[in-house]
Amino acid sequence: MNAAHERPTLVIVEDHQQLREELLSFLLDEGFDAYGAESGSALNEILLTRRVDMVILDLNMPEEDGVSIAKRLRSSMPQIGIVMLTARVNGADRTLGYQGGADVYLTKPTRSAELSAVIHNLWARLSQSRAEPCWLLDVKKLILTFGESRSIALTYVEVQVLQILAVNAGHVAREVLMAAIVADKDIALTAKARLELLISRLRAKLAPYTADNNVIKSVRGIGYQLCLPLQIKPLAAEPRTLN
């Protein structure tokens, strides 16, 4: 089916449970494939298990705020749609939202008909740009592809590391990546060596297909950063709401 006629998969990132559930119920009734997340970390879990086309973000949230989430999404998933839905109404906040990567900035309370129209209009625009080839990580087939001509076979662990780097735009702590590839904390030195080898192997696999030979950048004293826009074709998962 042509992407222009599909409905987007949406995630509502809102820490107020009642409002999140009301928005989720409305979007499901409208026929959208929609999910709820109470925080940035809950959104990350969803991004690891399914394709997401658009997020509806609150700004005032504990831990990571909406602007921070938008910035990392815009960096790692440049084709994703971002709608900010917030109680912040002053011009400075609106400017901050757009600078953070929002496509649309709506203030609460917003009429459901307006939100639906915004989603449809934004998706129509995004669908056209999705015709352009982009890097796609298929976590089921364990391959990384670009358009129809480039295909890179990966190991399961390589896919795990790329997923974590893609979802967490910016830098990822070395310890986070080490924990993903080695479960035994007593062999930290071995885990560090394995991670360095794995990163080196991934760089070598990607180098022939990119202009930058260092698409996985080392961040001194912290860890690594993926410098490659990457979409994830995830495995299907069951739960619709993460609380």
mmCIF file of C-alpha atoms in Angstrom:
data_model
loop_
_atom_site.group_PDB
_atom_site.id
_atom_site.type_symbol
_atom_site.label_atom_id
_atom_site.label_comp_id
_atom_site.label_asym_id
_atom_site.label_seq_id
_atom_site.Cartn_x
_atom_site.Cartn_y
_atom_site.Cartn_z
ATOM 1 C CA MET A 1 0.000 0.000 0.000
ATOM 2 C CA ASN A 2 1.229 3.491 -0.825
ATOM 3 C CA ALA A 3 2.526 5.267 2.289
ATOM 4 C CA ALA A 4 0.435 8.337 1.433
ATOM 5 C CA HIS A 5 -2.747 6.319 2.090
ATOM 6 C CA GLU A 6 -1.613 4.635 5.297
ATOM 7 C CA ARG A 7 -2.361 5.995 8.738
ATOM 8 C CA PRO A 8 0.631 6.789 10.946
ATOM 9 C CA THR A 9 1.593 4.870 14.055
ATOM 10 C CA LEU A 10 1.435 7.333 16.953
ATOM 11 C CA VAL A 11 2.843 7.487 20.473
ATOM 12 C CA ILE A 12 1.414 9.875 23.061
ATOM 13 C CA VAL A 13 4.127 10.858 25.553
ATOM 14 C CA GLU A 14 2.236 12.304 28.510
ATOM 15 C CA ASP A 15 2.855 11.755 32.229
ATOM 16 C CA HIS A 16 -0.723 12.650 33.261
ATOM 17 C CA GLN A 17 -2.374 9.227 33.173
ATOM 18 C CA GLN A 18 -5.976 10.338 32.697
ATOM 19 C CA LEU A 19 -5.137 12.733 29.868
ATOM 20 C CA ARG A 20 -2.883 10.129 28.211
ATOM 21 C CA GLU A 21 -5.634 7.522 28.329
ATOM 22 C CA GLU A 22 -8.242 9.972 26.994
ATOM 23 C CA LEU A 23 -6.003 10.930 24.062
ATOM 24 C CA LEU A 24 -5.168 7.293 23.399
ATOM 25 C CA SER A 25 -8.847 6.326 23.409
ATOM 26 C CA PHE A 26 -9.689 9.151 20.998
ATOM 27 C CA LEU A 27 -6.922 8.231 18.547
ATOM 28 C CA LEU A 28 -7.824 4.542 18.620
ATOM 29 C CA ASP A 29 -11.461 5.447 17.937
ATOM 30 C CA GLU A 30 -10.248 7.546 14.999
ATOM 31 C CA GLY A 31 -8.634 4.441 13.544
ATOM 32 C CA PHE A 32 -5.000 5.267 14.312
ATOM 33 C CA ASP A 33 -2.491 2.704 15.542
ATOM 34 C CA ALA A 34 -1.693 4.490 18.800
ATOM 35 C CA TYR A 35 0.264 3.787 21.988
ATOM 36 C CA GLY A 36 0.866 5.608 25.257
ATOM 37 C CA ALA A 37 4.077 6.322 27.161
ATOM 38 C CA GLU A 38 4.437 8.125 30.461
ATOM 39 C CA SER A 39 8.053 9.215 29.980
ATOM 40 C CA GLY A 40 10.997 9.397 27.607
ATOM 41 C CA SER A 41 12.301 6.039 28.793
ATOM 42 C CA ALA A 42 8.900 4.413 28.173
ATOM 43 C CA LEU A 43 8.943 5.917 24.676
ATOM 44 C CA ASN A 44 12.373 4.355 24.124
ATOM 45 C CA GLU A 45 10.934 0.928 24.922
ATOM 46 C CA ILE A 46 8.222 1.423 22.311
ATOM 47 C CA LEU A 47 10.739 2.609 19.707
ATOM 48 C CA LEU A 48 12.703 -0.608 20.202
ATOM 49 C CA THR A 49 9.691 -2.804 19.478
ATOM 50 C CA ARG A 50 7.771 -1.121 16.675
ATOM 51 C CA ARG A 51 7.884 1.449 13.916
ATOM 52 C CA VAL A 52 6.734 4.890 15.068
ATOM 53 C CA ASP A 53 5.772 7.578 12.558
ATOM 54 C CA MET A 54 4.694 10.395 14.849
ATOM 55 C CA VAL A 55 4.857 11.392 18.525
ATOM 56 C CA ILE A 56 2.583 13.712 20.479
ATOM 57 C CA LEU A 57 4.706 15.213 23.223
ATOM 58 C CA ASP A 58 3.942 16.983 26.470
ATOM 59 C CA LEU A 59 6.709 19.363 27.571
ATOM 60 C CA ASN A 60 6.378 19.252 31.365
ATOM 61 C CA MET A 61 7.440 15.768 32.382
ATOM 62 C CA PRO A 62 9.660 14.306 35.096
ATOM 63 C CA GLU A 63 13.116 13.074 34.177
ATOM 64 C CA GLU A 64 13.523 14.029 30.499
ATOM 65 C CA ASP A 65 11.367 16.933 29.316
ATOM 66 C CA GLY A 66 9.591 17.174 25.970
ATOM 67 C CA VAL A 67 12.101 19.490 24.331
ATOM 68 C CA SER A 68 14.962 17.121 25.150
ATOM 69 C CA ILE A 69 12.995 14.160 23.770
ATOM 70 C CA ALA A 70 12.189 16.099 20.592
ATOM 71 C CA LYS A 71 15.835 17.023 20.029
ATOM 72 C CA ARG A 72 17.083 13.450 20.235
ATOM 73 C CA LEU A 73 14.235 12.153 18.076
ATOM 74 C CA ARG A 74 14.902 14.786 15.446
ATOM 75 C CA SER A 75 18.589 13.842 15.466
ATOM 76 C CA SER A 76 18.163 10.061 15.310
ATOM 77 C CA MET A 77 14.886 9.812 13.376
ATOM 78 C CA PRO A 78 14.758 12.900 11.147
ATOM 79 C CA GLN A 79 11.632 11.755 9.286
ATOM 80 C CA ILE A 80 9.481 11.314 12.405
ATOM 81 C CA GLY A 81 6.571 13.694 12.975
ATOM 82 C CA ILE A 82 6.627 15.661 16.247
ATOM 83 C CA VAL A 83 3.533 17.379 17.643
ATOM 84 C CA MET A 84 4.007 19.221 20.924
ATOM 85 C CA LEU A 85 0.819 19.382 23.013
ATOM 86 C CA THR A 86 1.428 21.443 26.118
ATOM 87 C CA ALA A 87 -0.001 23.882 28.652
ATOM 88 C CA ARG A 88 2.875 26.294 27.973
ATOM 89 C CA VAL A 89 1.280 29.141 26.037
ATOM 90 C CA ASN A 90 3.844 31.957 25.935
ATOM 91 C CA GLY A 91 5.813 32.824 22.822
ATOM 92 C CA ALA A 92 9.207 31.929 24.274
ATOM 93 C CA ASP A 93 8.099 28.350 24.971
ATOM 94 C CA ARG A 94 6.616 28.064 21.494
ATOM 95 C CA THR A 95 9.911 29.210 19.983
ATOM 96 C CA LEU A 96 11.807 26.735 22.167
ATOM 97 C CA GLY A 97 9.517 23.952 20.988
ATOM 98 C CA TYR A 98 10.109 24.661 17.316
ATOM 99 C CA GLN A 99 13.833 25.034 17.891
ATOM 100 C CA GLY A 100 13.749 21.615 19.578
ATOM 101 C CA GLY A 101 12.342 20.006 16.448
ATOM 102 C CA ALA A 102 8.546 20.264 16.674
ATOM 103 C CA ASP A 103 6.583 20.216 13.428
ATOM 104 C CA VAL A 104 3.497 21.571 15.165
ATOM 105 C CA TYR A 105 3.046 23.278 18.548
ATOM 106 C CA LEU A 106 -0.436 23.036 20.113
ATOM 107 C CA THR A 107 -1.550 24.395 23.464
ATOM 108 C CA LYS A 108 -3.908 22.710 25.902
ATOM 109 C CA PRO A 109 -6.840 22.450 25.858
ATOM 110 C CA THR A 110 -6.957 21.472 22.176
ATOM 111 C CA ARG A 111 -10.137 20.391 20.427
ATOM 112 C CA SER A 112 -10.004 16.779 19.307
ATOM 113 C CA ALA A 113 -11.038 17.753 15.768
ATOM 114 C CA GLU A 114 -8.064 20.132 15.536
ATOM 115 C CA LEU A 115 -5.635 17.473 16.763
ATOM 116 C CA SER A 116 -6.994 14.991 14.232
ATOM 117 C CA ALA A 117 -6.636 17.538 11.418
ATOM 118 C CA VAL A 118 -3.057 18.313 12.460
ATOM 119 C CA ILE A 119 -2.143 14.622 12.425
ATOM 120 C CA HIS A 120 -3.668 14.045 8.984
ATOM 121 C CA ASN A 121 -2.040 17.137 7.461
ATOM 122 C CA LEU A 122 1.371 16.419 8.950
ATOM 123 C CA TRP A 123 1.224 12.787 7.835
ATOM 124 C CA ALA A 124 0.338 13.804 4.281
ATOM 125 C CA ARG A 125 3.467 15.939 4.167
ATOM 126 C CA LEU A 126 5.708 13.354 5.830
ATOM 127 C CA SER A 127 4.491 10.571 3.521
ATOM 128 C CA GLN A 128 5.916 12.333 0.487
ATOM 129 C CA SER A 129 9.387 12.613 2.003
ATOM 130 C CA ARG A 130 9.339 8.930 2.944
ATOM 131 C CA ALA A 131 9.628 8.053 -0.720
ATOM 132 C CA GLU A 132 13.296 8.997 -0.440
ATOM 133 C CA PRO A 133 15.654 6.105 0.490
ATOM 134 C CA CYS A 134 16.971 6.025 4.039
ATOM 135 C CA TRP A 135 18.914 3.707 6.288
ATOM 136 C CA LEU A 136 16.647 1.018 7.741
ATOM 137 C CA LEU A 137 17.561 -1.453 10.476
ATOM 138 C CA ASP A 138 15.527 -4.655 10.197
ATOM 139 C CA VAL A 139 15.778 -6.258 13.630
ATOM 140 C CA LYS A 140 14.054 -9.457 12.505
ATOM 141 C CA LYS A 141 16.166 -10.162 9.427
ATOM 142 C CA LEU A 142 19.331 -8.722 11.045
ATOM 143 C CA ILE A 143 20.177 -6.481 8.111
ATOM 144 C CA LEU A 144 20.842 -2.786 7.567
ATOM 145 C CA THR A 145 19.685 -1.438 4.216
ATOM 146 C CA PHE A 146 19.826 1.809 2.263
ATOM 147 C CA GLY A 147 17.316 2.101 -0.567
ATOM 148 C CA GLU A 148 17.297 -1.038 -2.697
ATOM 149 C CA SER A 149 20.972 -1.283 -3.539
ATOM 150 C CA ARG A 150 22.779 -1.510 -0.219
ATOM 151 C CA SER A 151 22.360 -4.306 2.285
ATOM 152 C CA ILE A 152 24.637 -5.099 5.239
ATOM 153 C CA ALA A 153 24.322 -8.348 7.202
ATOM 154 C CA LEU A 154 24.580 -7.932 10.968
ATOM 155 C CA THR A 155 24.839 -10.160 13.999
ATOM 156 C CA TYR A 156 22.168 -10.139 16.703
ATOM 157 C CA VAL A 157 24.444 -8.239 19.097
ATOM 158 C CA GLU A 158 25.331 -5.669 16.434
ATOM 159 C CA VAL A 159 21.618 -5.047 15.907
ATOM 160 C CA GLN A 160 21.124 -4.597 19.663
ATOM 161 C CA VAL A 161 23.867 -1.988 19.862
ATOM 162 C CA LEU A 162 22.646 -0.084 16.796
ATOM 163 C CA GLN A 163 19.103 -0.002 18.226
ATOM 164 C CA ILE A 164 20.303 1.513 21.476
ATOM 165 C CA LEU A 165 22.464 4.077 19.684
ATOM 166 C CA ALA A 166 19.640 5.011 17.285
ATOM 167 C CA VAL A 167 16.971 5.470 19.943
ATOM 168 C CA ASN A 168 19.229 7.433 22.274
ATOM 169 C CA ALA A 169 20.452 10.177 19.965
ATOM 170 C CA GLY A 170 23.397 12.023 21.368
ATOM 171 C CA HIS A 171 25.845 9.911 23.322
ATOM 172 C CA VAL A 172 25.225 6.579 25.020
ATOM 173 C CA ALA A 173 27.238 5.575 28.062
ATOM 174 C CA ARG A 174 29.716 2.777 27.494
ATOM 175 C CA GLU A 175 28.258 0.921 30.498
ATOM 176 C CA VAL A 176 24.790 0.868 28.899
ATOM 177 C CA LEU A 177 26.142 -0.777 25.770
ATOM 178 C CA MET A 178 28.294 -3.187 27.751
ATOM 179 C CA ALA A 179 25.246 -4.313 29.734
ATOM 180 C CA ALA A 180 23.450 -5.081 26.463
ATOM 181 C CA ILE A 181 26.131 -7.458 25.226
ATOM 182 C CA VAL A 182 27.356 -9.085 28.462
ATOM 183 C CA ALA A 183 25.107 -10.009 31.376
ATOM 184 C CA ASP A 184 27.821 -10.902 33.918
ATOM 185 C CA LYS A 185 28.976 -7.727 35.684
ATOM 186 C CA ASP A 186 32.000 -9.577 37.094
ATOM 187 C CA ILE A 187 33.668 -9.587 33.709
ATOM 188 C CA ALA A 188 33.527 -5.860 33.007
ATOM 189 C CA LEU A 189 36.982 -5.789 31.440
ATOM 190 C CA THR A 190 35.996 -8.511 29.017
ATOM 191 C CA ALA A 191 32.779 -6.646 28.230
ATOM 192 C CA LYS A 192 34.707 -3.457 27.492
ATOM 193 C CA ALA A 193 37.042 -5.276 25.114
ATOM 194 C CA ARG A 194 34.113 -6.993 23.392
ATOM 195 C CA LEU A 195 32.307 -3.678 22.966
ATOM 196 C CA GLU A 196 35.361 -1.990 21.455
ATOM 197 C CA LEU A 197 35.776 -4.888 19.035
ATOM 198 C CA LEU A 198 32.091 -4.801 18.127
ATOM 199 C CA ILE A 199 32.147 -1.027 17.494
ATOM 200 C CA SER A 200 35.248 -1.436 15.342
ATOM 201 C CA ARG A 201 33.541 -4.179 13.344
ATOM 202 C CA LEU A 202 30.408 -2.068 12.825
ATOM 203 C CA ARG A 203 32.496 0.892 11.628
ATOM 204 C CA ALA A 204 34.238 -1.366 9.140
ATOM 205 C CA LYS A 205 30.931 -2.711 7.830
ATOM 206 C CA LEU A 206 29.456 0.781 7.391
ATOM 207 C CA ALA A 207 32.537 2.550 6.032
ATOM 208 C CA PRO A 208 32.203 1.411 2.369
ATOM 209 C CA TYR A 209 28.654 2.778 2.227
ATOM 210 C CA THR A 210 29.059 6.174 3.896
ATOM 211 C CA ALA A 211 31.070 9.307 3.249
ATOM 212 C CA ASP A 212 32.077 9.396 6.912
ATOM 213 C CA ASN A 213 34.415 6.624 8.046
ATOM 214 C CA ASN A 214 33.505 7.301 11.678
ATOM 215 C CA VAL A 215 29.719 7.018 11.752
ATOM 216 C CA ILE A 216 29.949 5.681 15.319
ATOM 217 C CA LYS A 217 31.855 8.381 17.141
ATOM 218 C CA SER A 218 33.704 7.872 20.409
ATOM 219 C CA VAL A 219 32.709 10.398 23.079
ATOM 220 C CA ARG A 220 35.670 10.847 25.406
ATOM 221 C CA GLY A 221 35.009 9.647 28.948
ATOM 222 C CA ILE A 222 31.400 8.703 28.187
ATOM 223 C CA GLY A 223 30.741 6.239 25.385
ATOM 224 C CA TYR A 224 29.590 6.383 21.771
ATOM 225 C CA GLN A 225 27.332 8.352 19.434
ATOM 226 C CA LEU A 226 25.683 7.208 16.206
ATOM 227 C CA CYS A 227 26.157 9.841 13.470
ATOM 228 C CA LEU A 228 23.882 8.142 10.956
ATOM 229 C CA PRO A 229 20.112 8.818 10.578
ATOM 230 C CA LEU A 230 18.541 5.431 11.086
ATOM 231 C CA GLN A 231 14.988 4.087 11.079
ATOM 232 C CA ILE A 232 14.155 0.878 12.905
ATOM 233 C CA LYS A 233 11.899 -1.820 11.483
ATOM 234 C CA PRO A 234 11.070 -3.489 14.764
ATOM 235 C CA LEU A 235 9.550 -6.722 15.922
ATOM 236 C CA ALA A 236 5.876 -6.542 16.828
ATOM 237 C CA ALA A 237 4.991 -6.330 20.496
ATOM 238 C CA GLU A 238 1.739 -6.700 22.408
ATOM 239 C CA PRO A 239 1.165 -3.960 25.017
ATOM 240 C CA ARG A 240 -0.393 -0.674 23.880
ATOM 241 C CA THR A 241 0.351 1.379 26.981
ATOM 242 C CA LEU A 242 3.491 1.527 29.118
ATOM 243 C CA ASN A 243 2.780 2.795 32.652
#
